Each structure stands twice: as C-alpha cells, then as structure tokens.
PDB file of C-alpha atoms and ligand atoms in Angstrom:
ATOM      1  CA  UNK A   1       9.782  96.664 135.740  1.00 86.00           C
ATOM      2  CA  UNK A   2       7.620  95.206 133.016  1.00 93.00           C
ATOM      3  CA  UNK A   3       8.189  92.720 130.537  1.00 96.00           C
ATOM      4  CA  UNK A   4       8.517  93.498 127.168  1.00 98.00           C
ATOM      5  CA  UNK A   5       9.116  90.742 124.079  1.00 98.00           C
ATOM      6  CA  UNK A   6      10.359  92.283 120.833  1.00 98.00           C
ATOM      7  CA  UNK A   7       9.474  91.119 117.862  1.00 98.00           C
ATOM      8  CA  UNK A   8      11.432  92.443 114.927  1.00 97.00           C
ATOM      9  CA  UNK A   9      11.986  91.838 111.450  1.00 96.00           C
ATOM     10  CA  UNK A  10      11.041  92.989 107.432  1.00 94.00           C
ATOM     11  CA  UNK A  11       7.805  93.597 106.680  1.00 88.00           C
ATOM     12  CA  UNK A  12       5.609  89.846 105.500  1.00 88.00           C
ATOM     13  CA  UNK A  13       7.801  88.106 108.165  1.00 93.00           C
ATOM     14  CA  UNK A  14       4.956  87.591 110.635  1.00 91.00           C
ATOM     15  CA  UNK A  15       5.744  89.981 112.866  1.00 94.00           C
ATOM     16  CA  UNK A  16       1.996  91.308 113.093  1.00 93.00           C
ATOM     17  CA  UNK A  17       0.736  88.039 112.938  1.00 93.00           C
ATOM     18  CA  UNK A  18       2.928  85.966 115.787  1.00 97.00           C
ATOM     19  CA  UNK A  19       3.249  89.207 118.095  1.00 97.00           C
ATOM     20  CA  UNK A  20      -0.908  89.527 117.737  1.00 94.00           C
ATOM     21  CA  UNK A  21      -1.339  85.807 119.240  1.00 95.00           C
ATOM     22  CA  UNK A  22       1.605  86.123 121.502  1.00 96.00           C
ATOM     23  CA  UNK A  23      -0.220  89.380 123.236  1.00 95.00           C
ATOM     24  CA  UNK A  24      -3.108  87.505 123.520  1.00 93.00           C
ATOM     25  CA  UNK A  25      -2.051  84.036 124.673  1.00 95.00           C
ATOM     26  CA  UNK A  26       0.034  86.220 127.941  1.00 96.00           C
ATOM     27  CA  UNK A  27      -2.534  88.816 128.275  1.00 95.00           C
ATOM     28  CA  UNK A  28      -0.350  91.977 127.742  1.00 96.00           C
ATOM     29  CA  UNK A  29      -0.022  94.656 125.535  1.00 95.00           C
ATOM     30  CA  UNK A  30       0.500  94.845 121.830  1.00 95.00           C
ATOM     31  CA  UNK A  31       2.583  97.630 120.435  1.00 96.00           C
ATOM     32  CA  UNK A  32       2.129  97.892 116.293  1.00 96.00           C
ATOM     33  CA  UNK A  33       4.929 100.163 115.759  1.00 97.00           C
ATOM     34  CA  UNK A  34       4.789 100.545 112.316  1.00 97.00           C
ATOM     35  CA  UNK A  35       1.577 101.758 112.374  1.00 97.00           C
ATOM     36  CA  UNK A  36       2.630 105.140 114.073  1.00 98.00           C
ATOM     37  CA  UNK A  37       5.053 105.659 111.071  1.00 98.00           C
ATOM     38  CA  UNK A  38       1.741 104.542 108.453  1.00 98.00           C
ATOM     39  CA  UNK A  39       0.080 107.112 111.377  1.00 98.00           C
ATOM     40  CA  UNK A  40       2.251 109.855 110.334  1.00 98.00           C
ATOM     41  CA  UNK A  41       2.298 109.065 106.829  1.00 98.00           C
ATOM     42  CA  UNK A  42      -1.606 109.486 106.873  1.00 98.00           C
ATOM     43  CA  UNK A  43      -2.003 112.467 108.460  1.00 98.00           C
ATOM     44  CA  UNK A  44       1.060 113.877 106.418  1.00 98.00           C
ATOM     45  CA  UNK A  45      -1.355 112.852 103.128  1.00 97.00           C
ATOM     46  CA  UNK A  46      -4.409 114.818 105.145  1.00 96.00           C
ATOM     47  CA  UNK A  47      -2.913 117.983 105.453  1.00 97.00           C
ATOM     48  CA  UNK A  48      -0.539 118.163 102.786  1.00 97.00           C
ATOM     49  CA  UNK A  49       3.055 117.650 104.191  1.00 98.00           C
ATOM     50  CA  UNK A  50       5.262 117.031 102.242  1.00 96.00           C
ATOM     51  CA  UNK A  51       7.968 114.298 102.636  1.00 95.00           C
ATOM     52  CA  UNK A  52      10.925 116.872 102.391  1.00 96.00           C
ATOM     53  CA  UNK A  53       9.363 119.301 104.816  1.00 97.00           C
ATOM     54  CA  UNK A  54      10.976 117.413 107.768  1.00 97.00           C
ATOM     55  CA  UNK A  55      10.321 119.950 110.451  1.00 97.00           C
ATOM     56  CA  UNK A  56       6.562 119.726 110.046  1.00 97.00           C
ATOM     57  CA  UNK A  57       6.588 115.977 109.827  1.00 98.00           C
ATOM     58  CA  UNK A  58       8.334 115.907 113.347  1.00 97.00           C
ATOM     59  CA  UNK A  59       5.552 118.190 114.649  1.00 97.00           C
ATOM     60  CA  UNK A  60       2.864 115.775 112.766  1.00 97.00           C
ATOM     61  CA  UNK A  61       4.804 112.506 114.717  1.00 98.00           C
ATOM     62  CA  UNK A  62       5.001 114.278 117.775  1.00 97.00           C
ATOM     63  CA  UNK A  63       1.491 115.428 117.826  1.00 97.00           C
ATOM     64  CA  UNK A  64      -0.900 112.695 116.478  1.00 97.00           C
ATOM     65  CA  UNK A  65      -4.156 112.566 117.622  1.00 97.00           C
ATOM     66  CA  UNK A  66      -4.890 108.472 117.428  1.00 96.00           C
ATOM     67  CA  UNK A  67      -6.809 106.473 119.387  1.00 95.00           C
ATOM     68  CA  UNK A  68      -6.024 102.424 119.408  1.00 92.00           C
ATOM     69  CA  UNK A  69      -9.180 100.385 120.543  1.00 91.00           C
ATOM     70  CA  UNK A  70      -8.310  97.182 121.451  1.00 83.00           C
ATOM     71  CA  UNK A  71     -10.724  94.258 120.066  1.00 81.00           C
ATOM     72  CA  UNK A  72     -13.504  92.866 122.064  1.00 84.00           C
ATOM     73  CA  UNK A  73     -15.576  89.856 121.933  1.00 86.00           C
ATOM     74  CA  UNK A  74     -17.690  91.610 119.318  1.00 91.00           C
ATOM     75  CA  UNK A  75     -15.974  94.104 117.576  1.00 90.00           C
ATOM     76  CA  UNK A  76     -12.365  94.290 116.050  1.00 87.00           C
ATOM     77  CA  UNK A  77      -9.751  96.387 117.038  1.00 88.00           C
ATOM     78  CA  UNK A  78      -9.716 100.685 115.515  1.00 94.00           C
ATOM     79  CA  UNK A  79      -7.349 103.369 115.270  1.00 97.00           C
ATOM     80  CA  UNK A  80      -8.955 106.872 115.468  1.00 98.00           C
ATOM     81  CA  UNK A  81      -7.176 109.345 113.462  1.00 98.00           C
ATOM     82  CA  UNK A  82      -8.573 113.038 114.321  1.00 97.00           C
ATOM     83  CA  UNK A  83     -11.898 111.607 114.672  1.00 97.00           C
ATOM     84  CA  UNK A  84     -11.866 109.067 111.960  1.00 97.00           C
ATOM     85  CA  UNK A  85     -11.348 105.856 111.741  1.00 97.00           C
ATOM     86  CA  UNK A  86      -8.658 104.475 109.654  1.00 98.00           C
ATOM     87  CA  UNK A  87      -7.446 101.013 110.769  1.00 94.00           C
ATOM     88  CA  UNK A  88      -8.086 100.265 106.818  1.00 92.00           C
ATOM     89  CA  UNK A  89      -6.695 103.376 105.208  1.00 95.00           C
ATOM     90  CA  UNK A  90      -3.342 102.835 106.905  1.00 96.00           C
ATOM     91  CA  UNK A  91      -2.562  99.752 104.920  1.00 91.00           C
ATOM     92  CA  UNK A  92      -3.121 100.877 101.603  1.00 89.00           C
ATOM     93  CA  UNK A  93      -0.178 100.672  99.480  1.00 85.00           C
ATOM     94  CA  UNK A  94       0.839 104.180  99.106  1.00 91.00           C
ATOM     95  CA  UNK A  95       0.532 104.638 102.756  1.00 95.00           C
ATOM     96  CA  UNK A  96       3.091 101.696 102.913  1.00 90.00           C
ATOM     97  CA  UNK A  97       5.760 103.585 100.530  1.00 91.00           C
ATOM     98  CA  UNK A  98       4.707 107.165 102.479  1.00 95.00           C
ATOM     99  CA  UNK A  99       5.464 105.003 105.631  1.00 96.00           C
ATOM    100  CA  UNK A 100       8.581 103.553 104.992  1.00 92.00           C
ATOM    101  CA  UNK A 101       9.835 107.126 103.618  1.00 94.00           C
ATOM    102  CA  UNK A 102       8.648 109.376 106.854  1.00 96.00           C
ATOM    103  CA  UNK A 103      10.584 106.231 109.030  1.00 95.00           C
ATOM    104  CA  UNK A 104      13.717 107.210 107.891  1.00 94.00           C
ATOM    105  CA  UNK A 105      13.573 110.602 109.514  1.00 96.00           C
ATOM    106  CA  UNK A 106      15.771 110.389 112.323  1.00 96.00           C
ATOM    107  CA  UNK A 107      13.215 113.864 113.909  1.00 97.00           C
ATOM    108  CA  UNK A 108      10.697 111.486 112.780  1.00 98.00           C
ATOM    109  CA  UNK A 109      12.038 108.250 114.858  1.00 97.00           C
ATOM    110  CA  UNK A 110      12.285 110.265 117.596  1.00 97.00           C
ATOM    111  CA  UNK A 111       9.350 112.446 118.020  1.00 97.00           C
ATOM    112  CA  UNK A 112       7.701 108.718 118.295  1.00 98.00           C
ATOM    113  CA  UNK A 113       9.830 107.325 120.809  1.00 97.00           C
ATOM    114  CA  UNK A 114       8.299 107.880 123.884  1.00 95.00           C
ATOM    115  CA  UNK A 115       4.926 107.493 122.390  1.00 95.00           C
ATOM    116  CA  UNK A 116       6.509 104.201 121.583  1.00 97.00           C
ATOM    117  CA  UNK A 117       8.013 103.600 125.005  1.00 97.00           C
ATOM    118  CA  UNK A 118       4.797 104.487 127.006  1.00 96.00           C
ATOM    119  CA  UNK A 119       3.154 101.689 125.621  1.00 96.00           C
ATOM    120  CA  UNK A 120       5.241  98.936 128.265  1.00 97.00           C
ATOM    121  CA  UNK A 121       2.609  98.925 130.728  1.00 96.00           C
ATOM    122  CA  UNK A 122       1.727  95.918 133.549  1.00 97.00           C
ATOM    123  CA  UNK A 123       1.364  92.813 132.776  1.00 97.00           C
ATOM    124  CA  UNK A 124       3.752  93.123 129.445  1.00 97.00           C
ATOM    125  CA  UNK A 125       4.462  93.979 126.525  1.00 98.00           C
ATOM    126  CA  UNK A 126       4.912  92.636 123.152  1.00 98.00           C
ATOM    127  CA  UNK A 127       6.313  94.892 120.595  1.00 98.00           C
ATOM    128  CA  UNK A 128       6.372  94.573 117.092  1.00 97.00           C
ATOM    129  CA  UNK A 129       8.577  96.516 114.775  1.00 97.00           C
ATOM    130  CA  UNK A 130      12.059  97.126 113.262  1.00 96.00           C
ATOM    131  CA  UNK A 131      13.525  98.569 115.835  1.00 97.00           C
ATOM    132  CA  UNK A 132      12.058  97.963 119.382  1.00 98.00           C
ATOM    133  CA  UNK A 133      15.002  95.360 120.217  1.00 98.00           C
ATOM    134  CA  UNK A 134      17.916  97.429 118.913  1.00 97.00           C
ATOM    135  CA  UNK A 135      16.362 100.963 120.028  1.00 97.00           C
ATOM    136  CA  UNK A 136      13.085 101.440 121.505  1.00 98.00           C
ATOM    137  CA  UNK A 137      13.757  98.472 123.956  1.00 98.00           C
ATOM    138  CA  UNK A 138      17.531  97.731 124.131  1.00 97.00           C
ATOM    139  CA  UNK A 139      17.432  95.814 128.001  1.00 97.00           C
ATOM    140  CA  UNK A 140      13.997  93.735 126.826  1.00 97.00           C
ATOM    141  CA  UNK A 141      15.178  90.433 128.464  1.00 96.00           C
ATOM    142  CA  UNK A 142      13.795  88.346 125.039  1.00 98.00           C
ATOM    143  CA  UNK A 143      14.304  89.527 121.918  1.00 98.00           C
ATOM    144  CA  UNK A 144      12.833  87.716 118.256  1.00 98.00           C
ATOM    145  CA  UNK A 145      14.074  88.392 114.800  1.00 98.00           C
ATOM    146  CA  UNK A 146      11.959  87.266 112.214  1.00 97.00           C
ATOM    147  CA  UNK A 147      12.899  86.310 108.732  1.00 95.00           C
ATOM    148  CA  UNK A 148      11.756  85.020 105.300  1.00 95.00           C
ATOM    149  CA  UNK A 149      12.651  84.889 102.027  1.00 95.00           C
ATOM    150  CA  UNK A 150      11.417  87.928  99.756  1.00 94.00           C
ATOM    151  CA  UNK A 151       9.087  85.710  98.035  1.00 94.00           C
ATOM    152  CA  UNK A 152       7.482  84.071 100.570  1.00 95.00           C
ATOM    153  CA  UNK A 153       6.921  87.296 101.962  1.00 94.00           C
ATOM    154  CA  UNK A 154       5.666  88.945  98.846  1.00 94.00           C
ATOM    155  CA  UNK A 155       3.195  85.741  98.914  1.00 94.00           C
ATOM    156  CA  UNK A 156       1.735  86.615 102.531  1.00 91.00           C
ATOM    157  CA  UNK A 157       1.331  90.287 101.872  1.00 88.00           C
ATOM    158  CA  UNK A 158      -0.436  89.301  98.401  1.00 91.00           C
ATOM    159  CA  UNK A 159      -2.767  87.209 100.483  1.00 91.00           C
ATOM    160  CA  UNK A 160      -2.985  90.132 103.529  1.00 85.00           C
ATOM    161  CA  UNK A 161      -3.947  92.724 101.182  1.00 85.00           C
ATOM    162  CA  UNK A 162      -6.846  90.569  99.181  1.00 88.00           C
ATOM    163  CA  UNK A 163      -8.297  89.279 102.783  1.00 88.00           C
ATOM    164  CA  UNK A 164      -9.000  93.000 103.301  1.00 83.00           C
ATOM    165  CA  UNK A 165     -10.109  93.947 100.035  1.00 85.00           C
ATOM    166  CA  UNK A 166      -7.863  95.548  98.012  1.00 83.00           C
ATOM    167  CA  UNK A 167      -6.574  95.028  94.522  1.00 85.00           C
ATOM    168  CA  UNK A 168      -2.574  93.725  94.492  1.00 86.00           C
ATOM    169  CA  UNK A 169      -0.162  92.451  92.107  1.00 91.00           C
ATOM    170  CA  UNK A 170       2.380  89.630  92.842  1.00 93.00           C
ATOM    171  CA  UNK A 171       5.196  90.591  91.201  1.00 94.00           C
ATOM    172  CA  UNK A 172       4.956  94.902  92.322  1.00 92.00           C
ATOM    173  CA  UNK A 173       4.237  93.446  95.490  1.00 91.00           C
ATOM    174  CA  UNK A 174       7.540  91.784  95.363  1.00 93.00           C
ATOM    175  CA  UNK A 175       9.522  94.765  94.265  1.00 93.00           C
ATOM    176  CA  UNK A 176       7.877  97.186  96.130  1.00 90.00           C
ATOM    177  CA  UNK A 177       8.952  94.747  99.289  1.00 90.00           C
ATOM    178  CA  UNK A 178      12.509  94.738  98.715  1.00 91.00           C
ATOM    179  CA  UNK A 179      12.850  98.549  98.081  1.00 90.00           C
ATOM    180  CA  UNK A 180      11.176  98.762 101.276  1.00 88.00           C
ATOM    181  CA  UNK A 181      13.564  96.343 102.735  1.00 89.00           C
ATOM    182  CA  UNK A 182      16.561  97.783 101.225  1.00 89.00           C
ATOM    183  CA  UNK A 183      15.523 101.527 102.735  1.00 89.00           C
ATOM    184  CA  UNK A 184      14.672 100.002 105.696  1.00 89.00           C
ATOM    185  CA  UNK A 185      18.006  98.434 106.569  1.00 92.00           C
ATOM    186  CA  UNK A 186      20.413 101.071 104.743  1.00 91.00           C
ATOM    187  CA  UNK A 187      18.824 104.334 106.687  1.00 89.00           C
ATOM    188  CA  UNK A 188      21.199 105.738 108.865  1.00 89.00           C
ATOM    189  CA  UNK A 189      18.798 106.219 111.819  1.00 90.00           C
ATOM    190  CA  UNK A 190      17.713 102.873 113.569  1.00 90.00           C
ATOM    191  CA  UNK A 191      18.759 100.361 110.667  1.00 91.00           C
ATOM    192  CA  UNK A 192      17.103  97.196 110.590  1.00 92.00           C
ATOM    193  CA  UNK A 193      19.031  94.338 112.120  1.00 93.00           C
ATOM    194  CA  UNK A 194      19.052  91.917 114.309  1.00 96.00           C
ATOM    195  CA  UNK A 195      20.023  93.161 117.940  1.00 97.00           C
ATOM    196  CA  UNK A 196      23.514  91.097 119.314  1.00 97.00           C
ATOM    197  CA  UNK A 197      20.866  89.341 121.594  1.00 97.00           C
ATOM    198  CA  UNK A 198      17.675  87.872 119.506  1.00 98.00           C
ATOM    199  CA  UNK A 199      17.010  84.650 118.552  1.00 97.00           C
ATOM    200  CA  UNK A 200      16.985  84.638 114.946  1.00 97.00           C
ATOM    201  CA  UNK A 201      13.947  82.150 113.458  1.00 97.00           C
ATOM    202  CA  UNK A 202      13.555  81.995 109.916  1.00 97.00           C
ATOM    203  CA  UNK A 203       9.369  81.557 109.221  1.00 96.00           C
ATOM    204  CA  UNK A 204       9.759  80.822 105.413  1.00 95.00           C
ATOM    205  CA  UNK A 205       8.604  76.870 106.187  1.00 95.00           C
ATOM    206  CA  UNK A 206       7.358  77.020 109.436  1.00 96.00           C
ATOM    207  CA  UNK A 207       3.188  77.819 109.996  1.00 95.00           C
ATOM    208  CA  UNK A 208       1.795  80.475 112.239  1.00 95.00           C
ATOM    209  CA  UNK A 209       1.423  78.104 115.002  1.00 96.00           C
ATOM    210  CA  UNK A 210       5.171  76.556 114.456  1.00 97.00           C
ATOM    211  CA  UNK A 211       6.698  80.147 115.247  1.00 97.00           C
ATOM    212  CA  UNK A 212       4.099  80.978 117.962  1.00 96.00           C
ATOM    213  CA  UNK A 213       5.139  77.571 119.621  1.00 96.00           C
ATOM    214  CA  UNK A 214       9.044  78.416 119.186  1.00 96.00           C
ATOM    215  CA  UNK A 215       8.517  81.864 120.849  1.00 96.00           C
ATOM    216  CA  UNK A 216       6.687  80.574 123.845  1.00 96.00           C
ATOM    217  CA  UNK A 217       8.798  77.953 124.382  1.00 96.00           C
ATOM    218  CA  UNK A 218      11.605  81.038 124.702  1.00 95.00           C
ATOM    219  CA  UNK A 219       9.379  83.003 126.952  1.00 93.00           C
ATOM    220  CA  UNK A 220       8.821  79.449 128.941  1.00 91.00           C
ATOM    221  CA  UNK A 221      12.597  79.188 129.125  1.00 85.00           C
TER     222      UNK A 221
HETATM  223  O1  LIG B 301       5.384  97.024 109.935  1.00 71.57           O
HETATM  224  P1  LIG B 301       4.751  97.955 108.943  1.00 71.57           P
HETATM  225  O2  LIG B 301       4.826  97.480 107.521  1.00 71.57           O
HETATM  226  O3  LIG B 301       3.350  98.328 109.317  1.00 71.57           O
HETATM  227  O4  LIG B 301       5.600  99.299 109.023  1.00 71.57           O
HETATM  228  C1  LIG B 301       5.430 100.352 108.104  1.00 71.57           C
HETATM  229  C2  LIG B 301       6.775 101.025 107.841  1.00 71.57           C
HETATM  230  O5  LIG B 301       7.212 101.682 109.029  1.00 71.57           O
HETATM  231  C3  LIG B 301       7.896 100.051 107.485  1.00 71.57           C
HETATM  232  O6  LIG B 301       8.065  99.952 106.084  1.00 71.57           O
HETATM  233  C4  LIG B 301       9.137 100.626 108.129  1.00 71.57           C
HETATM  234  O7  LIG B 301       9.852 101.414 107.215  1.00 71.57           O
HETATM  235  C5  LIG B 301       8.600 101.524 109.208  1.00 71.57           C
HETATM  236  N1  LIG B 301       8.860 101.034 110.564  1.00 71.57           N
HETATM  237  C6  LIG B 301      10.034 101.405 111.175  1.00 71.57           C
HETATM  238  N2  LIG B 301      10.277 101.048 112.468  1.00 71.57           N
HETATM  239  C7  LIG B 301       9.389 100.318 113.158  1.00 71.57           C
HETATM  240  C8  LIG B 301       8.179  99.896 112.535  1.00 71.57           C
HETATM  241  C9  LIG B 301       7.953 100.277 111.227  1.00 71.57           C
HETATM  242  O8  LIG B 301      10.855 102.062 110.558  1.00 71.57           O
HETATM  243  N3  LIG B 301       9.640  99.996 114.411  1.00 71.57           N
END
C-alpha cells in the first residue's frame, strides 16, 4: 500500500504551498487537485461548453488530455493542455470562478476520481485539495486541514497572483474568496470539511516553515 498525506482546506490556506515542500522534503508525489477542476474549466472555455451543459463537461473531465511535468533542476514544473502549455492560464481569475463552478458537478467529481486516485504511486503521496481526506482518500493514515481567516487569505492570494504577473484587487479578491468558500462547502457533492480524522492547524500566524515543521512532526509521529 502507499502512503498518502492529505492536505485539505479553502483556497489561500497554504495548501499548495506546505503540500509542495512536504512532496519534496519525502520524495513522493504531489497531487494538485484543484488544478484538474481549473483543467476542466479551461478546456470547457476552449471549446465552448457551457457550465449548464453537464453531460459534456463530464465527457471534458473524463477525457482531458494534460500532461504534468514535474520541475527539474533547471526548469519549473508544466501542465500540457492538448498540446499547450497552460500552467499560467489555469490561474487566472475567471478560470478560478469557472473552476469552482464545474467542481460542484457531482458527474464532474467523479469523472476525475480515478484520474485523481491513480496518482498514489510508490514512495507516497501528498495530496492537496478539498476533498482527498473526506473522499478521494478516506483510509489515508494522516490527514491535514488547513485554515485561515478570509483576510489573511485574501492577503496571500493578492500576493500569489502579483508574483506571477497579473493585475488583482484586495478587496474583489476578498469577496470573490468567500463566494468561493461558501460554494465550496454548501455543494451537495463532496462538501468541504474537515474529515472526523485530520488534525486541524490554523496557518493565519504561523509562517510557511511553522506549518511545514507541524506536519512533519505528524508524519514523524
Ligand atoms: O485549489 P484550487 O484553488 O486550485 O482549486 C480550484 C477549485 O477547484 C476550487 O475553488 C474548488 O472549488 C475546486 N476543488 C474541489 N476539490 C478539490 C480541489 C479543488 O472542488 N479537491
């Protein structure tokens, strides 16, 4: 059997961030869930799908034709979408909205599953998402819910989205991150929350390296 770590929680919460080092420092695998849902929301914006049109947006889930590179010494990590590169075009803000719409599909959640699922391969895994504790991973023998409050989180994303580039807005930033939230945890399919079993560490005052240092010491345990 191998190892998996979950790492869930809203979006700004460090999930990315912590599960990134945490793959690196073991040496296993890192699963970016949410960007299979920004994925789908892409290629739903490509060939014209539109968000009510739920049986084509299961085919587009169940079908994408991605590519993850992993990083090396000299080059950083790419997703290949149908040839193209888009590892920067996923995290535009609209894709974000389009994403967090297509995720609550429940044809949508699970045309990705296994896609999800297939990703636990020796040494490890660590997964980062909303869901891999409570349903993509339910027997993962550590499980991490991350939290913060909505403005430090609107705060990190501001910062995130500069570092690469684009053009943000505090205070839509902030709003757009609690609808998000707020869809997030009141869909019906795969809610975000806390599974019974993960430890529950809330990042709002703690630095990247506190939280990485918590973790480990769990995975130590
Ligand atoms: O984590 P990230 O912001 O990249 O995720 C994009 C969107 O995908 C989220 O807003 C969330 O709605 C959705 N998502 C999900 N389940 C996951 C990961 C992401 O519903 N496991």
């Amino acid at each position: 059997k191998v190892p998996v770590i979950t790492i869930d929680g809203p979006s700004g919460s460090g999930k990315g961030t912590i599960a990134s080092l945490l793959a690196n420092q073991l040496g296993w695998h890192l699963l970016d869930s949410g960007s299979l849902y920004r994925l789908t929301a892409l290629a739903a914006q490509i060939h014209g799908v539109d968000l009510a049109d739920e049986d084509n947006l299961k085919v587009l889930a169940a079908h994408l034709d991605v590519q993850f590179v992993a990083a090396t010494e000299s080059e950083p990590a790419k997703i290949i979408l149908e040839g193209e590169r888009v590892e920067r075009a996923i995290r535009a803000e609209d894709i974000s909205l389009l994403a967090s719409q297509v995720a609550a599909i429940t044809q949508v959640r699970q045309a990705l599953l296994e896609r999800q699922r297939a990703f636990a391969e020796a040494p490890g895994l660590v997964s980062d998402g909303r869901d891999m504790g409570t349903v993509v991973f339910p027997k993962a023998p550590l499980k991490i819910y991350l939290t913060a409050s909505a403005e430090v989180r609107a705060e990190r994303r501001f910062k995130q989205l500069k570092e690469s580039g684009f053009s943000a807005n505090i205070d839509q930033i902030l709003e757009d991150i609690c609808a998000r939230d707020e869809r997030d945890m009141k869909r019906v399919s795969a809610p975000l929350k806390p599974a019974e079993d993960a430890i529950i560490i809330d990042t709002s005052r703690l630095t990247v390296t506190e939280v990485v240092t918590k973790v480990m010491a769990e995975v130590e345990a």
